Tab-separated table of C-alpha atoms in Angstrom:
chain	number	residue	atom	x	y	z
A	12	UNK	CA	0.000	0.000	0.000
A	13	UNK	CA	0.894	3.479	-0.417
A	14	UNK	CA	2.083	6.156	2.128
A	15	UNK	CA	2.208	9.362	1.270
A	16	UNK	CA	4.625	11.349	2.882
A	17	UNK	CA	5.243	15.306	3.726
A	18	UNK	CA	6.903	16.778	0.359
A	19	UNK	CA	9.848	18.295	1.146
A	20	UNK	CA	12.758	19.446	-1.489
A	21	UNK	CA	14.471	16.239	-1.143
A	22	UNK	CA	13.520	13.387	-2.879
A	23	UNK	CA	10.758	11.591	-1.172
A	24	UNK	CA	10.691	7.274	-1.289
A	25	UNK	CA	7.100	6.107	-0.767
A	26	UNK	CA	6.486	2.813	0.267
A	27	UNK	CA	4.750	0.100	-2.039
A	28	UNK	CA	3.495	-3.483	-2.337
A	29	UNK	CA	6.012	-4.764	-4.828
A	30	UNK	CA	3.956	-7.067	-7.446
A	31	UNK	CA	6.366	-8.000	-9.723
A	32	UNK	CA	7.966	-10.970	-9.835
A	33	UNK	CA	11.477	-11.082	-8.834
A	34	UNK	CA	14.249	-12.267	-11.665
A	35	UNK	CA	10.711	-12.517	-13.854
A	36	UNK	CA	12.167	-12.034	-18.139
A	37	UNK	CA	11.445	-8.958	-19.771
A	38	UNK	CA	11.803	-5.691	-20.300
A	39	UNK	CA	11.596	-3.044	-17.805
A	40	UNK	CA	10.035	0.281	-17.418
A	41	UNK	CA	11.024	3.529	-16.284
A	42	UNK	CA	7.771	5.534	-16.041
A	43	UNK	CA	7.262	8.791	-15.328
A	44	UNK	CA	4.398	10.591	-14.092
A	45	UNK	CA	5.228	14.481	-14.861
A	46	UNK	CA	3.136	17.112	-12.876
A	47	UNK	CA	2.150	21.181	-12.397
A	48	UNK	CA	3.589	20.373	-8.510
A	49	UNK	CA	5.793	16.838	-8.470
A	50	UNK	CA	7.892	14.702	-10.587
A	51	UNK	CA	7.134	11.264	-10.218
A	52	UNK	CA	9.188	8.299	-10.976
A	53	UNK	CA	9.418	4.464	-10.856
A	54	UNK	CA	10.893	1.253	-12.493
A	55	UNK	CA	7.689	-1.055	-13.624
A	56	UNK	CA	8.361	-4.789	-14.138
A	57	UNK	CA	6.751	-6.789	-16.972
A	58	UNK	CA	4.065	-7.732	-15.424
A	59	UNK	CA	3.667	-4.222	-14.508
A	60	UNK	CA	4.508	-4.400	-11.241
A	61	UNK	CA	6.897	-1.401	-9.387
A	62	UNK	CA	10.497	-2.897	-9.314
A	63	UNK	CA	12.101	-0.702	-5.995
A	64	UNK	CA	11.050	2.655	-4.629
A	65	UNK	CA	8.601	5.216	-6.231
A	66	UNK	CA	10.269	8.461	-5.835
A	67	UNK	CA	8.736	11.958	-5.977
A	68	UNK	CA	10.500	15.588	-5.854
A	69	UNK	CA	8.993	19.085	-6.700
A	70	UNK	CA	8.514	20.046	-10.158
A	71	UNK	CA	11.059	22.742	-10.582
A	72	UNK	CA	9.368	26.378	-11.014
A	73	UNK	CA	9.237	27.788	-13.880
A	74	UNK	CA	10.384	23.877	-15.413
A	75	UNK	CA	12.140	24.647	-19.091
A	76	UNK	CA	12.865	21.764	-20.746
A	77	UNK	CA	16.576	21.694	-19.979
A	78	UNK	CA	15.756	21.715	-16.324
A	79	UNK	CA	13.034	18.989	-16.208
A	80	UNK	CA	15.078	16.816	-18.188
A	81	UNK	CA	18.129	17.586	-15.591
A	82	UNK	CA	15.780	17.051	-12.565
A	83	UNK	CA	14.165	13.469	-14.048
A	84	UNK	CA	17.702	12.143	-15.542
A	85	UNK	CA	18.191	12.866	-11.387
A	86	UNK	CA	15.623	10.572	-10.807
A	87	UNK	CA	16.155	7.635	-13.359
A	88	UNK	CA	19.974	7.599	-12.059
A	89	UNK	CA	18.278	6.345	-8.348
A	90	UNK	CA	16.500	3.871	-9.402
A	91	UNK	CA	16.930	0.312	-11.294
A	92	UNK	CA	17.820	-0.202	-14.564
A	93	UNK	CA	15.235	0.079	-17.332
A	94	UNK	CA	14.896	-0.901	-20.711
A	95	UNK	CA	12.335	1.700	-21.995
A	96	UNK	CA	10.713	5.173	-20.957
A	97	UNK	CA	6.631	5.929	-20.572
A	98	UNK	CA	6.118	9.389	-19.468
A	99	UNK	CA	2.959	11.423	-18.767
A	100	UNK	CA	3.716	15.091	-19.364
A	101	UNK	CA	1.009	17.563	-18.456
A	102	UNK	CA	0.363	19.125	-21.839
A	103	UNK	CA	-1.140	18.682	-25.354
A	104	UNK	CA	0.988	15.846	-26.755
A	105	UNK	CA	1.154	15.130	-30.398
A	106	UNK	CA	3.828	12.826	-32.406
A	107	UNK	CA	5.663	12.767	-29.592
A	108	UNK	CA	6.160	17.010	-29.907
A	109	UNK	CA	4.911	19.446	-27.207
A	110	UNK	CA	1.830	21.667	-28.658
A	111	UNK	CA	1.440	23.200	-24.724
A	112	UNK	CA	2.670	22.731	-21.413
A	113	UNK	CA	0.766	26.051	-19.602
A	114	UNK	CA	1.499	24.246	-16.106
A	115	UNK	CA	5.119	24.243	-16.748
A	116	UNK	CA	6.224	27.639	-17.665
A	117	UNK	CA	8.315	28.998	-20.352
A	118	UNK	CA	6.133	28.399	-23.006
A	119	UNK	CA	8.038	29.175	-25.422
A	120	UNK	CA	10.924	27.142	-24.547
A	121	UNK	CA	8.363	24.040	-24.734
A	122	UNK	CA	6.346	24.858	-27.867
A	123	UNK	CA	7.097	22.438	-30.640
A	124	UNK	CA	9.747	20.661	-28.337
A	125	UNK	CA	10.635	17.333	-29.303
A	126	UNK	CA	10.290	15.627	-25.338
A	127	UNK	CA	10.149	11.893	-27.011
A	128	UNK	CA	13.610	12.410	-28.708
A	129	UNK	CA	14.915	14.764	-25.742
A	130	UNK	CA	14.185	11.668	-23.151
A	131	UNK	CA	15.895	9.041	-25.475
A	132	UNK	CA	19.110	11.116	-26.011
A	133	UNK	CA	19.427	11.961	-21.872
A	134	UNK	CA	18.622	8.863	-20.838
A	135	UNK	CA	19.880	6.434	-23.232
A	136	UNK	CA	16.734	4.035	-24.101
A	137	UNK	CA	13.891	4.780	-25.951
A	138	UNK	CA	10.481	6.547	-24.785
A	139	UNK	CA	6.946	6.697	-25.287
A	140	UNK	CA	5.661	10.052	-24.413
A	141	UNK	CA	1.571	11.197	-23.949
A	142	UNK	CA	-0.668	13.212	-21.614
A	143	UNK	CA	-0.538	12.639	-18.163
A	144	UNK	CA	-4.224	12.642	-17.644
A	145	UNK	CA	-4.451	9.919	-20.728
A	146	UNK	CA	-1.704	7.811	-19.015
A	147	UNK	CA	-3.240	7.797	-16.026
A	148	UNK	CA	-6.652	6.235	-17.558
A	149	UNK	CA	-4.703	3.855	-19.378
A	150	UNK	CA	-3.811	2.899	-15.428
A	151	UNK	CA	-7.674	2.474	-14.716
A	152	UNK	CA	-9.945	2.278	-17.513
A	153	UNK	CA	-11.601	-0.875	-18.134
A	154	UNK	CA	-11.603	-1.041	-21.898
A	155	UNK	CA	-15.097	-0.961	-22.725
A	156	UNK	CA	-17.195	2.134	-24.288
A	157	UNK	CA	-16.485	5.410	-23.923
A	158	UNK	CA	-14.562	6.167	-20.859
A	159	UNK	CA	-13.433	9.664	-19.533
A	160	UNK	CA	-10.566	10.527	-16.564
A	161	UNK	CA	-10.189	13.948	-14.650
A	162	UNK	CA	-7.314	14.493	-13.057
A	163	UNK	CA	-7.331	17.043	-10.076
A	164	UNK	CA	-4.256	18.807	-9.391
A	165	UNK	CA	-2.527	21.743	-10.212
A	166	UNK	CA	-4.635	21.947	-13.351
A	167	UNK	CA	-7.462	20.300	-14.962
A	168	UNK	CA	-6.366	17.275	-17.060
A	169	UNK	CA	-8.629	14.742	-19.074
A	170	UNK	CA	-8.553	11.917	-21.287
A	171	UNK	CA	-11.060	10.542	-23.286
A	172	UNK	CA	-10.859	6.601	-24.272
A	173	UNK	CA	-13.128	4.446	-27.062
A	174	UNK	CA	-13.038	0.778	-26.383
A	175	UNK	CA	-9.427	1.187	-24.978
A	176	UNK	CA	-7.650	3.699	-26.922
A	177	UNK	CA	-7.272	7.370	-26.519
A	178	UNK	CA	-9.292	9.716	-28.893
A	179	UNK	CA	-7.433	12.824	-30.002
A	180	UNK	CA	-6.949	14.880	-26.936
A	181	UNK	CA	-8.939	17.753	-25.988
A	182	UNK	CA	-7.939	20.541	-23.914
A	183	UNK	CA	-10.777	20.597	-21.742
A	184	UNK	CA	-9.003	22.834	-19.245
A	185	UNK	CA	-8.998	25.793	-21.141
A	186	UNK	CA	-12.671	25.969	-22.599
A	187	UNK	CA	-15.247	27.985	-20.516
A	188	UNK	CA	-17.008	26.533	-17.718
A	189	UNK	CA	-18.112	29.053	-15.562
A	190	UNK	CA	-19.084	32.973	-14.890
A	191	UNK	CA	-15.824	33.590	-17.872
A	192	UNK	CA	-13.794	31.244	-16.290
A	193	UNK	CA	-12.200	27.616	-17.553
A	194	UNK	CA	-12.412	24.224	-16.165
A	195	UNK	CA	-8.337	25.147	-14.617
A	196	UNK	CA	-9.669	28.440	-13.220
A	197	UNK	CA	-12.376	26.971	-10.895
A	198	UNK	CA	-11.126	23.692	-10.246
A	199	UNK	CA	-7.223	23.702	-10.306
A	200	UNK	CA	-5.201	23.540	-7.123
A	201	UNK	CA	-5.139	27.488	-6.917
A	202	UNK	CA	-8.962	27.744	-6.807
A	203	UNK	CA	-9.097	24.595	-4.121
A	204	UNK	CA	-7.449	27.020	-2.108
A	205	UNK	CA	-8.848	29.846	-2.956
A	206	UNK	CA	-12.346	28.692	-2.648
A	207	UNK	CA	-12.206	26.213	0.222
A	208	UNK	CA	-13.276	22.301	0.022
A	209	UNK	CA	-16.925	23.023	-0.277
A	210	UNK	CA	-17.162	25.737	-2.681
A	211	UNK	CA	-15.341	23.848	-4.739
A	212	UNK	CA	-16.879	20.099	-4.471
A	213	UNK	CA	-20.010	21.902	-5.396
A	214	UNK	CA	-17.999	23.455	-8.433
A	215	UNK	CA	-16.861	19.683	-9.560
A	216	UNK	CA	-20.382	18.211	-9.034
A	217	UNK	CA	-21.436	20.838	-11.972
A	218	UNK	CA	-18.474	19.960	-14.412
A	219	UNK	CA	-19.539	16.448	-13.789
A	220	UNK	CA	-22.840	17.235	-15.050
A	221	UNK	CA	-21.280	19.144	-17.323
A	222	UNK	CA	-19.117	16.621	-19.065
A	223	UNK	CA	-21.470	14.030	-18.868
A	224	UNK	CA	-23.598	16.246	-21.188
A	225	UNK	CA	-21.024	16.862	-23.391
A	226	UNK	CA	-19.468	13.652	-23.760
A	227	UNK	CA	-21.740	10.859	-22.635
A	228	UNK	CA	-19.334	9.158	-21.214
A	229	UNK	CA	-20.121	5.404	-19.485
A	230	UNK	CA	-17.642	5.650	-16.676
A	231	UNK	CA	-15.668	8.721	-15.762
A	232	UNK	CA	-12.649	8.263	-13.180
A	233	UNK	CA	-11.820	11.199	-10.858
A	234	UNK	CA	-8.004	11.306	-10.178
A	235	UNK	CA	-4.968	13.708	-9.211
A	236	UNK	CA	-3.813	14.460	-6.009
A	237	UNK	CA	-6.837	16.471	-4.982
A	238	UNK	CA	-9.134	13.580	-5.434
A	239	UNK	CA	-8.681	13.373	-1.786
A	240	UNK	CA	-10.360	16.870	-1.040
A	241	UNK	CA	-13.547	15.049	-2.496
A	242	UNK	CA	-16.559	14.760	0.084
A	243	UNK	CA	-19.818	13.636	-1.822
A	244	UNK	CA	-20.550	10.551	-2.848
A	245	UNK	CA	-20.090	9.772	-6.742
A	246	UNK	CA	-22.683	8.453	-8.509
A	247	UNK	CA	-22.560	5.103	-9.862
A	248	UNK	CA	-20.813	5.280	-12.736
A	249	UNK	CA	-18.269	7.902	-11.210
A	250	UNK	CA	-14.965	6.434	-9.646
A	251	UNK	CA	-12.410	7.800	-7.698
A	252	UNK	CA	-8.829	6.358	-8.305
A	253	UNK	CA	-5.918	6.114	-6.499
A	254	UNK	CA	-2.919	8.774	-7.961
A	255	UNK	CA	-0.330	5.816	-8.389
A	256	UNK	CA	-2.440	5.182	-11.727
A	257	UNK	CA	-0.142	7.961	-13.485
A	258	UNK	CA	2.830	5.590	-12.875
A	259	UNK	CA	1.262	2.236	-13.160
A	260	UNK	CA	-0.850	3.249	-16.463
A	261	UNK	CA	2.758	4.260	-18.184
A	262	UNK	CA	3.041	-0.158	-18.910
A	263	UNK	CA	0.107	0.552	-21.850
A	264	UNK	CA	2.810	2.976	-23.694
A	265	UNK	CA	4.614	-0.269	-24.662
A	266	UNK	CA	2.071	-3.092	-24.173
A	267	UNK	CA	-0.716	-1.765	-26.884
A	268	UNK	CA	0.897	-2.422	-29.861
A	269	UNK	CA	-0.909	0.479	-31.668
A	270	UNK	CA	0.004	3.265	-29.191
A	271	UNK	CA	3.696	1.885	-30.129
A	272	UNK	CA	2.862	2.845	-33.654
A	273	UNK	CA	2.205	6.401	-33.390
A	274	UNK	CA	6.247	7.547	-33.647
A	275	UNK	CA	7.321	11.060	-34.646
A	276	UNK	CA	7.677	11.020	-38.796
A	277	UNK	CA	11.410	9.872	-38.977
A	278	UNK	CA	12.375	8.442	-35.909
A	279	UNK	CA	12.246	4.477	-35.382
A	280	UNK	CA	11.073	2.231	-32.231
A	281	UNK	CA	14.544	2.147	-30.924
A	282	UNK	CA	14.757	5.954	-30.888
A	283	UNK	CA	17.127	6.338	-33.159
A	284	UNK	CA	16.294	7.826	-36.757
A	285	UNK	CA	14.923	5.531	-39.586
A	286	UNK	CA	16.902	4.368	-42.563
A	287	UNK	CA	16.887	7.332	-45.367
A	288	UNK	CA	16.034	9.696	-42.717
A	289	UNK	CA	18.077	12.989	-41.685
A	290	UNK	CA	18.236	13.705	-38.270
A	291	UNK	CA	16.212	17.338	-37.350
C-alpha cells in the first residue's frame, strides 16, 4: 500500500506493495508521471509491477525543458535499470512534440519541443511520451465504451478513451465553464485554495454534469492528487482512483501495440532515426 509522505525538497521514497515478480524475463520500465507540482518516478516490471522505490521531488518552477530533463535524468539515475521510458507530461501531446505545457512555464521554450527524442538522447533508451491525464486512464480504464478521466491537481487534465484507446486529446481545461472562467480556473489547485473544500466540491459536481452532457461518457474516473479533497458521494458510474495510476498506467505505452505505432515522422522504435532519414 501506499504512504504518502510530507513533500519536502528532497527526494521523497514512498512505500509500495512490490507485485512483480522477482528475476521474472522482460523488459523493464522507467515511467514517469510528470506534474504542475511533483515529478514522479518508478521502475515497472513486466508484469507491470513497481520494481524498488517510487520516488517523488517538486517540479522545478518555472520547469524549461533543460531543467526537467536535468531534474528526471536525477531521478532515473536512483533507481533500477530500465529498458524503456513511458512518461505522462502535463500538456497537449502530439507525435511525440509538445503543442502546450501552460502548467510548466516557459512556453516558449516548450512549444514544438521534441520531449520523445529529448528523453531518449538523456537517458539512453527509448520513450513513449503522452498526456498525463491519458496515461493515467490507461492505469484504470476498463476497456469498454467510452470512458473519460479527470485528473485534479494543479490543473485540470482529461482523457477521453473508445473501447481502450485514446481519442485525439482535448484541452478541456482551457474551454469555458463558468461565470468567464475555464475548467483550470475553478477547479485547479489554486482555486481549491482559494475557494475552500466546499465551494469547490459543489464546483466539480457541476463539471460532472457538465461533461457528462457533453461527452456521454459510461464511466468517468476522478483522479490527481486532490481527489482526496472530495466529500460527496459519486454516482454510480463515477470512480475515484488512487494517484499511483499515473505511474502504473505508463506499462500501456509499450504493451498496446498500436500506441507503439504512433512515432514522430522519422524516428524508429529504438529511438534512433529511420533508414533514409536525416536527423532534425
Amino acid at each position: 500500500m501506499v504512504r504518502v509522505e510530507a513533500l519536502t525538497n528532497e527526494v521523497v521514497r514512498m512505500d509500495h506493495e512490490d507485485r512483480s515478480r522477482a528475476g521474472s524475463p522482460g523488459p523493464r520500465t522507467l515511467s514517469l508521471d510528470v506534474g504542475g507540482s511533483g515529478l514522479k518516478a518508478a521502475v515497472l516490471g513486466p508484469d507491470g509491477g513497481i520494481e524498488g522505490a517510487r520516488l517523488r521531488i517538486p517540479t522545478p518552477s518555472p520547469a524549461p525543458p533543460d531543467v526537467l530533463l536535468d531534474s528526471l535524468a536525477g531521478l532515473a539515475a536512483q533507481l533500477p535499470a530500465f529498458d524503456r521510458i513511458a512518461a505522462g507530461f502535463p500538456g497537449v501531446i502530439r507525435s511525440g512534440h509538445v503543442l502546450a505545457a501552460v502548467n510548466l512555464g516557459a512556453q516558449d521554450a516548450w512549444r514544438g519541443f521534441d520531449i520523445t527524442g529529448a528523453l531518449e538522447q538523456r537517458l539512453g533508451k527509448p520513450a513513449r511520451v503522452l498526456n498525463d491525464a491519458e496515461v493515467q486512464g490507461l492505469g484504470v480504464i476498463e476497456g469498454r465504451g467510452l470512458e473519460m478521466v479527470v485528473t485534479l491537481g494543479t490543473g485540470f487534465g482529461t482523457g477521453l478513451f473508445l473501447d481502450g484507446r485514446p481519442t485525439p486529446h482535448l484541452e478541456i481545461a482551457h474551454h469555458p465553464f463558468r461565470r468567464g472562467d475555464t475548467y483550470e480556473d475553478q477547479l485547479g489547485e489554486k482555486a481549491l485554495k482559494k475557494a475552500g473544500a466546499k465551494k469547490w466540491n459543489r464546483r466539480l459536481l457541476r463539471a460532472i454534469e457538465t461533461l457528462r452532457a457533453l461527452t456521454n461518457f459510461e464511466r468517468l474516473y476522478l483522479g490527481g492528487g486532490n481527489a482526496r479533497a472530495i466529500t460527496f458521494e459519486p454516482d454510480a458510474d463515477v470512480t475515484i482512483v488512487s494517484n499511483t495510476a499515473g505511474i502504473l498506467g505508463g506499462i500501456a505505452l509499450w504493451r498496446d501495440e498500436d500506441l507503439q505505432n504512433e512515432d514522430p515522422p522519422g524516428r524508429d522504435r529504438q529511438g534512433g532515426e529511420r533508414p533514409g532519414q536525416e536527423p532534425g
